[in-house]
Amino acid sequence: MDNGIPITKRSLLVSSAALTTALAGCSGNENADQSDTSGEEETPEDAESSEPSEEEETSTSEDSTPSLSEFEYPEGATQNGIAGNQLYSTHESTLTDAGSLTLTRDRTDIFDGNEFSETTSNKFDSNNIYREVEQTDGTEYIWAPDSESVSYIQVESGFDQRYRIDNQQPDTNEVTGLGQFRQYLTATEWGEAEEVVEAADGFAVTYTSTGVSNPERINFGGEIDEYEASTVVTDSGFVAELSFDLTVTFDGTTQEQRLTSRIENVGETTVSEPDWADTARENGLQFDISLIEGGSAFEMELVNGGEVPSDTRIRLRSDQGDGGKRVPSALSVGDQLYLGLSDTNELLVDTEQVPDGVTQLNGRTTVRMRLSSLLLFDHVERL
């Protein structure tokens, strides 16, 4: 999947100035005369009310919304449709100049009769990232200060609460939605503008899909069975909402994904240090991890936090396959693990040295530890 050109937090959204200013309106009512030509004072019943009637209010409200032909389309959008690459460029530069944003995303995946739902709220400014990721089995709260190279995470599942420290920060393209907005804006064939609606800082226009122009960007190697998309484009120059419903078949297996992403508070989002940050610094599980043996194994050392229980499961996934098992024993600060995959995708783990029989890892490789549904460690590396 093409997620766009990688960019850092410092290079993206560096201006703290707000994207737009609120539209200001000006209106007035002429006062009714207080007396007639004879000098007699009007009675309240005879006086003409200065308050507009409900019918007049409705007419005024309707008249303030531009028509499709009057709407001020940003570059890349017209009444006839959308030029995906051009609109994405406008969208990206507008958010970059704005300095901050809030992105909310509702996602549902249906695969082999199972349904997985996730709601994500991302807040981004030039100094910090804050994310809330809510899934069926728990919620993660992630804070990543720009002044550090780590992320602090509070994990909750039921009544259980733990902390971890990841040696990586969330991907900027994911946090801001830029990668996904680029992917679907440019892969979709868009119809004509349909309706002008009110937006937070002005007005926006809606579009729906008529087909797919670049199926290879969204089919993930399968065959697209069904695809519907819609979007809301503001006159300020950014896409405020993108939704799609995609059904793809892989080797006879059907997978459906439904997603809606909304961008709000452009130029007005601020991110503060959460009140649990110090607790995470002190108690968060943190491993130092490095790839060794020419890319065949990982060496891990627990460097912060409490004990990792013996019923914790560890999983190693690479392009050629994945394997998992429980850790050999409970781990304390200073303990090490060596792990790799066999040629049959068995996870090989040792506490003293690289296990015999590990094979070369390749592609997108992840190492994760879970205690029941709680994610205690998460590392991603592209080989």
Short mmCIF file of C-alpha atoms in Angstrom, two decimals:
data_model
loop_
_atom_site.label_atom_id
_atom_site.label_comp_id
_atom_site.label_asym_id
_atom_site.label_seq_id
_atom_site.Cartn_x
_atom_site.Cartn_y
_atom_site.Cartn_z
CA MET A 1 0.00 0.00 0.00
CA ASP A 2 1.38 3.40 -0.93
CA ASN A 3 1.17 5.70 2.04
CA GLY A 4 2.85 8.66 0.45
CA ILE A 5 6.26 10.23 0.89
CA PRO A 6 7.51 9.71 4.48
CA ILE A 7 7.77 12.95 6.37
CA THR A 8 8.71 13.89 9.89
CA LYS A 9 6.69 15.80 12.43
CA ARG A 10 9.05 18.74 12.22
CA SER A 11 8.74 18.98 8.43
CA LEU A 12 4.97 18.54 8.47
CA LEU A 13 2.57 21.07 9.96
CA VAL A 14 5.28 23.37 11.28
CA SER A 15 3.24 26.55 11.37
CA SER A 16 1.14 27.22 14.45
CA ALA A 17 -1.02 29.78 12.63
CA ALA A 18 -4.67 28.84 12.20
CA LEU A 19 -5.71 27.68 8.75
CA THR A 20 -8.62 30.04 8.38
CA THR A 21 -10.51 32.66 10.30
CA ALA A 22 -14.19 32.38 11.03
CA LEU A 23 -16.45 34.03 8.55
CA ALA A 24 -17.87 37.25 9.92
CA GLY A 25 -21.30 38.39 8.92
CA CYS A 26 -22.90 41.77 9.20
CA SER A 27 -26.61 42.47 9.25
CA GLY A 28 -28.98 45.06 10.58
CA ASN A 29 -32.69 45.80 10.91
CA GLU A 30 -34.36 49.09 10.13
CA ASN A 31 -36.30 50.33 13.16
CA ALA A 32 -39.97 50.91 12.68
CA ASP A 33 -41.10 54.53 13.02
CA GLN A 34 -42.08 55.42 16.57
CA SER A 35 -44.81 57.90 15.58
CA ASP A 36 -47.00 58.82 12.64
CA THR A 37 -47.11 62.19 10.89
CA SER A 38 -49.72 63.48 13.36
CA GLY A 39 -47.34 62.90 16.27
CA GLU A 40 -49.51 60.23 17.85
CA GLU A 41 -47.55 57.39 19.46
CA GLU A 42 -48.15 53.97 17.97
CA THR A 43 -49.57 51.27 20.16
CA PRO A 44 -47.58 48.02 20.55
CA GLU A 45 -50.22 46.29 18.46
CA ASP A 46 -49.74 48.75 15.61
CA ALA A 47 -45.94 48.79 15.73
CA GLU A 48 -44.12 46.73 13.12
CA SER A 49 -41.92 44.15 14.81
CA SER A 50 -38.16 44.53 14.32
CA GLU A 51 -37.68 40.75 14.81
CA PRO A 52 -37.68 38.72 11.59
CA SER A 53 -40.39 36.14 11.21
CA GLU A 54 -39.59 32.43 11.17
CA GLU A 55 -40.17 32.46 7.42
CA GLU A 56 -37.74 35.37 6.99
CA GLU A 57 -35.11 33.64 9.16
CA THR A 58 -35.38 30.49 7.06
CA SER A 59 -35.03 32.46 3.85
CA THR A 60 -31.98 34.34 5.17
CA SER A 61 -30.30 31.10 6.29
CA GLU A 62 -30.94 29.42 2.96
CA ASP A 63 -29.74 32.42 1.01
CA SER A 64 -26.42 32.47 2.90
CA THR A 65 -25.43 29.05 1.53
CA PRO A 66 -23.83 29.35 -1.91
CA SER A 67 -25.15 27.30 -4.78
CA LEU A 68 -22.96 24.69 -6.46
CA SER A 69 -22.08 27.23 -9.15
CA GLU A 70 -21.25 29.92 -6.55
CA PHE A 71 -19.14 27.69 -4.26
CA GLU A 72 -15.45 28.63 -4.11
CA TYR A 73 -13.81 25.36 -5.12
CA PRO A 74 -10.22 24.75 -3.95
CA GLU A 75 -7.63 23.74 -6.52
CA GLY A 76 -8.27 20.17 -7.65
CA ALA A 77 -12.05 20.31 -7.15
CA THR A 78 -14.69 21.70 -9.52
CA GLN A 79 -18.42 21.43 -9.99
CA ASN A 80 -17.71 18.73 -12.58
CA GLY A 81 -15.66 16.52 -10.26
CA ILE A 82 -12.28 15.97 -8.57
CA ALA A 83 -8.73 15.70 -9.92
CA GLY A 84 -7.38 13.39 -7.21
CA ASN A 85 -3.66 14.19 -7.32
CA GLN A 86 -4.26 17.92 -7.54
CA LEU A 87 -6.79 17.99 -4.71
CA TYR A 88 -4.53 15.89 -2.50
CA SER A 89 -1.70 18.38 -3.09
CA THR A 90 -4.00 21.22 -2.03
CA HIS A 91 -5.17 19.24 0.99
CA GLU A 92 -1.61 18.46 2.09
CA SER A 93 -0.30 22.01 1.72
CA THR A 94 -3.31 23.47 3.55
CA LEU A 95 -2.79 21.18 6.56
CA THR A 96 0.97 21.78 6.48
CA ASP A 97 0.46 25.53 6.67
CA ALA A 98 -2.19 25.17 9.40
CA GLY A 99 0.16 23.62 11.97
CA SER A 100 -2.23 21.22 13.72
CA LEU A 101 -5.33 19.07 13.32
CA THR A 102 -7.57 16.46 14.91
CA LEU A 103 -8.34 13.27 12.97
CA THR A 104 -11.02 10.81 14.03
CA ARG A 105 -11.45 7.48 12.29
CA ASP A 106 -14.08 4.74 12.57
CA ARG A 107 -13.05 1.47 10.93
CA THR A 108 -14.75 -1.92 10.63
CA ASP A 109 -13.17 -5.01 9.06
CA ILE A 110 -15.23 -8.11 8.28
CA PHE A 111 -13.21 -11.19 7.42
CA ASP A 112 -14.15 -14.86 7.38
CA GLY A 113 -17.30 -14.19 9.41
CA ASN A 114 -15.48 -12.17 12.06
CA GLU A 115 -15.96 -8.44 12.64
CA PHE A 116 -13.26 -6.16 14.01
CA SER A 117 -13.98 -2.53 14.95
CA GLU A 118 -11.62 0.28 15.88
CA THR A 119 -12.13 3.95 16.70
CA THR A 120 -9.10 6.22 16.63
CA SER A 121 -8.72 9.85 17.69
CA ASN A 122 -5.46 11.54 16.71
CA LYS A 123 -4.38 15.00 17.85
CA PHE A 124 -1.35 16.51 16.16
CA ASP A 125 0.52 19.77 16.67
CA SER A 126 4.09 20.83 15.95
CA ASN A 127 5.31 19.55 19.35
CA ASN A 128 3.33 16.45 20.26
CA ILE A 129 1.15 13.59 19.08
CA TYR A 130 -1.67 12.16 21.18
CA ARG A 131 -3.72 9.13 20.11
CA GLU A 132 -6.59 7.15 21.57
CA VAL A 133 -7.14 3.76 19.91
CA GLU A 134 -10.26 1.97 21.09
CA GLN A 135 -10.78 -1.67 20.12
CA THR A 136 -13.06 -4.43 21.33
CA ASP A 137 -10.48 -5.82 23.74
CA GLY A 138 -9.14 -2.55 25.17
CA THR A 139 -7.95 1.00 24.66
CA GLU A 140 -4.49 2.47 24.11
CA TYR A 141 -3.56 6.06 24.97
CA ILE A 142 -0.37 7.15 23.20
CA TRP A 143 1.65 10.30 23.82
CA ALA A 144 4.69 11.09 21.68
CA PRO A 145 6.55 14.33 22.48
CA ASP A 146 8.59 15.76 19.61
CA SER A 147 11.50 16.39 22.01
CA GLU A 148 11.99 12.62 22.52
CA SER A 149 12.35 9.61 20.24
CA VAL A 150 9.94 7.36 22.15
CA SER A 151 6.20 6.98 22.71
CA TYR A 152 4.57 6.57 26.12
CA ILE A 153 1.53 4.29 26.20
CA GLN A 154 -1.18 3.60 28.75
CA VAL A 155 -3.03 0.36 27.99
CA GLU A 156 -6.42 -0.49 29.49
CA SER A 157 -8.42 -3.70 29.20
CA GLY A 158 -11.27 -4.29 31.61
CA PHE A 159 -9.91 -3.44 35.07
CA ASP A 160 -6.29 -4.06 34.04
CA GLN A 161 -4.02 -1.09 33.32
CA ARG A 162 -0.39 -1.20 32.27
CA TYR A 163 2.24 1.03 30.69
CA ARG A 164 4.88 0.60 28.05
CA ILE A 165 7.49 2.69 26.27
CA ASP A 166 7.93 2.17 22.53
CA ASN A 167 11.24 3.08 20.93
CA GLN A 168 9.36 4.46 17.94
CA GLN A 169 6.89 7.27 17.41
CA PRO A 170 3.61 6.92 15.51
CA ASP A 171 3.94 7.32 11.75
CA THR A 172 3.10 10.90 10.79
CA ASN A 173 1.26 9.93 7.62
CA GLU A 174 -0.96 7.65 9.71
CA VAL A 175 -1.59 10.19 12.47
CA THR A 176 -2.57 12.98 10.08
CA GLY A 177 -4.37 10.67 7.65
CA LEU A 178 -2.28 11.98 4.74
CA GLY A 179 -1.30 8.53 3.50
CA GLN A 180 -4.84 7.22 3.40
CA PHE A 181 -6.39 10.42 2.03
CA ARG A 182 -3.85 10.38 -0.82
CA GLN A 183 -4.47 6.71 -1.50
CA TYR A 184 -8.25 6.94 -1.86
CA LEU A 185 -8.55 10.43 -3.34
CA THR A 186 -6.24 9.45 -6.20
CA ALA A 187 -7.58 5.91 -6.71
CA THR A 188 -11.24 6.91 -7.00
CA GLU A 189 -13.25 8.19 -9.93
CA TRP A 190 -15.40 11.01 -8.57
CA GLY A 191 -18.72 12.27 -9.89
CA GLU A 192 -20.01 15.82 -10.05
CA ALA A 193 -20.42 18.00 -6.97
CA GLU A 194 -23.73 17.17 -5.29
CA GLU A 195 -24.46 19.52 -2.40
CA VAL A 196 -23.04 22.52 -0.55
CA VAL A 197 -23.05 22.08 3.22
CA GLU A 198 -21.90 24.15 6.18
CA ALA A 199 -18.41 23.48 7.52
CA ALA A 200 -16.73 24.59 10.72
CA ASP A 201 -14.98 27.52 9.07
CA GLY A 202 -17.20 28.15 6.06
CA PHE A 203 -18.75 25.83 3.52
CA ALA A 204 -17.95 22.49 1.91
CA VAL A 205 -19.12 20.50 -1.09
CA THR A 206 -19.89 16.77 -1.27
CA TYR A 207 -18.96 14.17 -3.88
CA THR A 208 -19.54 10.43 -4.31
CA SER A 209 -17.60 7.86 -6.30
CA THR A 210 -18.49 6.58 -9.75
CA GLY A 211 -15.78 3.93 -9.94
CA VAL A 212 -12.09 3.17 -9.39
CA SER A 213 -9.37 4.71 -11.55
CA ASN A 214 -6.37 2.99 -9.93
CA PRO A 215 -7.55 -0.35 -8.46
CA GLU A 216 -3.99 -1.46 -7.70
CA ARG A 217 -3.78 1.26 -5.04
CA ILE A 218 -6.64 -0.12 -2.97
CA ASN A 219 -7.19 -3.80 -3.77
CA PHE A 220 -4.22 -5.09 -1.70
CA GLY A 221 -3.51 -7.80 -4.27
CA GLY A 222 -7.09 -9.07 -4.46
CA GLU A 223 -10.01 -8.44 -6.78
CA ILE A 224 -12.37 -5.56 -6.00
CA ASP A 225 -15.96 -6.79 -5.77
CA GLU A 226 -17.65 -3.62 -4.53
CA TYR A 227 -16.47 -0.08 -3.87
CA GLU A 228 -18.32 3.04 -2.78
CA ALA A 229 -16.77 6.25 -1.50
CA SER A 230 -17.79 9.78 -0.57
CA THR A 231 -15.92 12.91 0.44
CA VAL A 232 -16.50 16.43 1.76
CA VAL A 233 -14.21 19.19 0.45
CA THR A 234 -14.03 22.57 2.18
CA ASP A 235 -13.63 25.94 0.52
CA SER A 236 -10.65 26.40 2.87
CA GLY A 237 -8.67 23.86 0.85
CA PHE A 238 -8.76 20.58 2.77
CA VAL A 239 -10.83 17.41 2.71
CA ALA A 240 -12.91 17.36 5.88
CA GLU A 241 -14.29 13.84 5.49
CA LEU A 242 -13.51 10.71 3.50
CA SER A 243 -15.57 7.51 3.68
CA PHE A 244 -15.46 4.25 1.78
CA ASP A 245 -16.88 0.74 1.78
CA LEU A 246 -14.58 -1.74 0.04
CA THR A 247 -15.06 -5.47 -0.58
CA VAL A 248 -12.08 -7.45 -1.92
CA THR A 249 -11.63 -11.16 -2.65
CA PHE A 250 -8.31 -12.95 -1.99
CA ASP A 251 -8.02 -16.52 -3.23
CA GLY A 252 -11.74 -17.09 -2.80
CA THR A 253 -11.92 -15.34 0.61
CA THR A 254 -13.90 -12.11 0.87
CA GLN A 255 -12.90 -9.22 3.12
CA GLU A 256 -14.87 -6.01 3.65
CA GLN A 257 -13.55 -2.78 5.10
CA ARG A 258 -15.68 0.23 6.02
CA LEU A 259 -13.98 3.43 7.11
CA THR A 260 -14.85 7.06 7.79
CA SER A 261 -12.14 9.65 8.54
CA ARG A 262 -12.91 13.21 9.66
CA ILE A 263 -10.51 16.15 10.02
CA GLU A 264 -11.41 18.92 12.47
CA ASN A 265 -9.89 21.80 14.45
CA VAL A 266 -7.41 22.55 11.69
CA GLY A 267 -4.89 25.06 13.02
CA GLU A 268 -6.59 25.03 16.45
CA THR A 269 -5.55 21.66 17.93
CA THR A 270 -3.12 21.67 20.88
CA VAL A 271 -1.60 18.64 22.59
CA SER A 272 -0.54 18.66 26.26
CA GLU A 273 1.36 16.11 28.30
CA PRO A 274 -1.15 13.65 29.84
CA ASP A 275 -1.33 13.31 33.61
CA TRP A 276 -0.18 9.66 33.40
CA ALA A 277 3.09 10.45 31.56
CA ASP A 278 5.34 10.32 34.66
CA THR A 279 3.86 6.96 35.67
CA ALA A 280 4.57 5.62 32.19
CA ARG A 281 8.16 6.90 32.33
CA GLU A 282 8.76 5.09 35.62
CA ASN A 283 6.75 1.89 35.16
CA GLY A 284 6.49 1.45 31.41
CA LEU A 285 7.94 -1.77 30.02
CA GLN A 286 10.74 -0.91 27.63
CA PHE A 287 12.97 -3.22 25.61
CA ASP A 288 16.08 -2.37 23.67
CA ILE A 289 15.85 -4.38 20.48
CA SER A 290 18.27 -4.84 17.59
CA LEU A 291 18.52 -7.03 14.51
CA ILE A 292 21.56 -9.37 14.54
CA GLU A 293 22.99 -12.37 12.68
CA GLY A 294 22.74 -10.61 9.34
CA GLY A 295 19.01 -10.06 9.70
CA SER A 296 18.08 -13.53 10.95
CA ALA A 297 17.35 -12.82 14.61
CA PHE A 298 16.48 -10.15 17.15
CA GLU A 299 18.24 -9.47 20.43
CA MET A 300 16.03 -7.94 23.13
CA GLU A 301 16.83 -6.65 26.61
CA LEU A 302 14.30 -5.43 29.18
CA VAL A 303 15.63 -2.03 30.31
CA ASN A 304 12.70 -0.45 32.17
CA GLY A 305 9.52 -1.36 34.01
CA GLY A 306 8.46 -4.25 36.17
CA GLU A 307 8.30 -7.96 35.53
CA VAL A 308 7.03 -9.53 32.32
CA PRO A 309 4.91 -12.52 33.49
CA SER A 310 5.69 -16.03 32.26
CA ASP A 311 2.29 -16.37 30.58
CA THR A 312 3.11 -13.49 28.22
CA ARG A 313 3.05 -14.53 24.56
CA ILE A 314 5.58 -13.27 22.05
CA ARG A 315 4.99 -13.29 18.27
CA LEU A 316 7.38 -12.64 15.42
CA ARG A 317 5.88 -11.93 12.01
CA SER A 318 7.77 -11.38 8.75
CA ASP A 319 6.83 -11.56 5.09
CA GLN A 320 7.65 -15.27 4.87
CA GLY A 321 5.45 -16.21 7.84
CA ASP A 322 4.97 -15.85 11.57
CA GLY A 323 5.24 -17.84 14.77
CA GLY A 324 4.46 -17.37 18.43
CA LYS A 325 4.80 -18.91 21.88
CA ARG A 326 5.06 -17.97 25.55
CA VAL A 327 8.25 -16.41 26.87
CA PRO A 328 10.57 -19.06 28.36
CA SER A 329 10.23 -17.56 31.86
CA ALA A 330 9.25 -14.37 33.64
CA LEU A 331 11.50 -11.44 32.67
CA SER A 332 13.01 -8.73 34.88
CA VAL A 333 15.07 -5.65 34.01
CA GLY A 334 18.39 -6.81 32.55
CA ASP A 335 17.05 -10.10 31.13
CA GLN A 336 17.56 -10.85 27.45
CA LEU A 337 15.81 -12.77 24.71
CA TYR A 338 17.03 -13.96 21.30
CA LEU A 339 14.41 -14.89 18.74
CA GLY A 340 13.95 -15.79 15.08
CA LEU A 341 11.89 -17.96 12.75
CA SER A 342 12.70 -21.44 11.50
CA ASP A 343 12.23 -22.41 7.85
CA THR A 344 8.84 -23.82 8.87
CA ASN A 345 7.88 -20.54 10.61
CA GLU A 346 8.31 -21.86 14.14
CA LEU A 347 9.29 -19.15 16.62
CA LEU A 348 12.68 -19.99 18.09
CA VAL A 349 13.51 -18.31 21.43
CA ASP A 350 16.53 -18.49 23.75
CA THR A 351 17.63 -16.46 26.77
CA GLU A 352 21.38 -17.00 26.24
CA GLN A 353 22.18 -16.97 22.50
CA VAL A 354 20.74 -16.95 19.00
CA PRO A 355 18.78 -20.21 18.58
CA ASP A 356 19.99 -22.74 16.05
CA GLY A 357 17.98 -22.96 12.84
CA VAL A 358 16.89 -19.30 12.41
CA THR A 359 16.33 -18.15 8.82
CA GLN A 360 16.61 -14.80 7.10
CA LEU A 361 13.81 -12.35 7.90
CA ASN A 362 12.50 -10.03 5.21
CA GLY A 363 9.90 -7.38 4.43
CA ARG A 364 7.75 -5.78 7.10
CA THR A 365 8.75 -7.49 10.34
CA THR A 366 7.00 -7.08 13.70
CA VAL A 367 7.71 -8.28 17.22
CA ARG A 368 4.85 -8.11 19.72
CA MET A 369 4.26 -9.28 23.28
CA ARG A 370 0.79 -9.69 24.73
CA LEU A 371 -0.45 -10.52 28.19
CA SER A 372 -3.95 -11.78 27.45
CA SER A 373 -5.36 -8.90 25.36
CA LEU A 374 -2.87 -6.28 26.60
CA LEU A 375 -0.12 -5.31 24.17
CA LEU A 376 3.08 -5.07 26.26
CA PHE A 377 5.59 -4.57 23.44
CA ASP A 378 5.31 -3.48 19.83
CA HIS A 379 8.16 -3.13 17.34
CA VAL A 380 7.97 -2.74 13.55
CA GLU A 381 10.96 -2.89 11.22
CA ARG A 382 11.12 -2.92 7.43
CA LEU A 383 13.91 -5.18 6.16
#
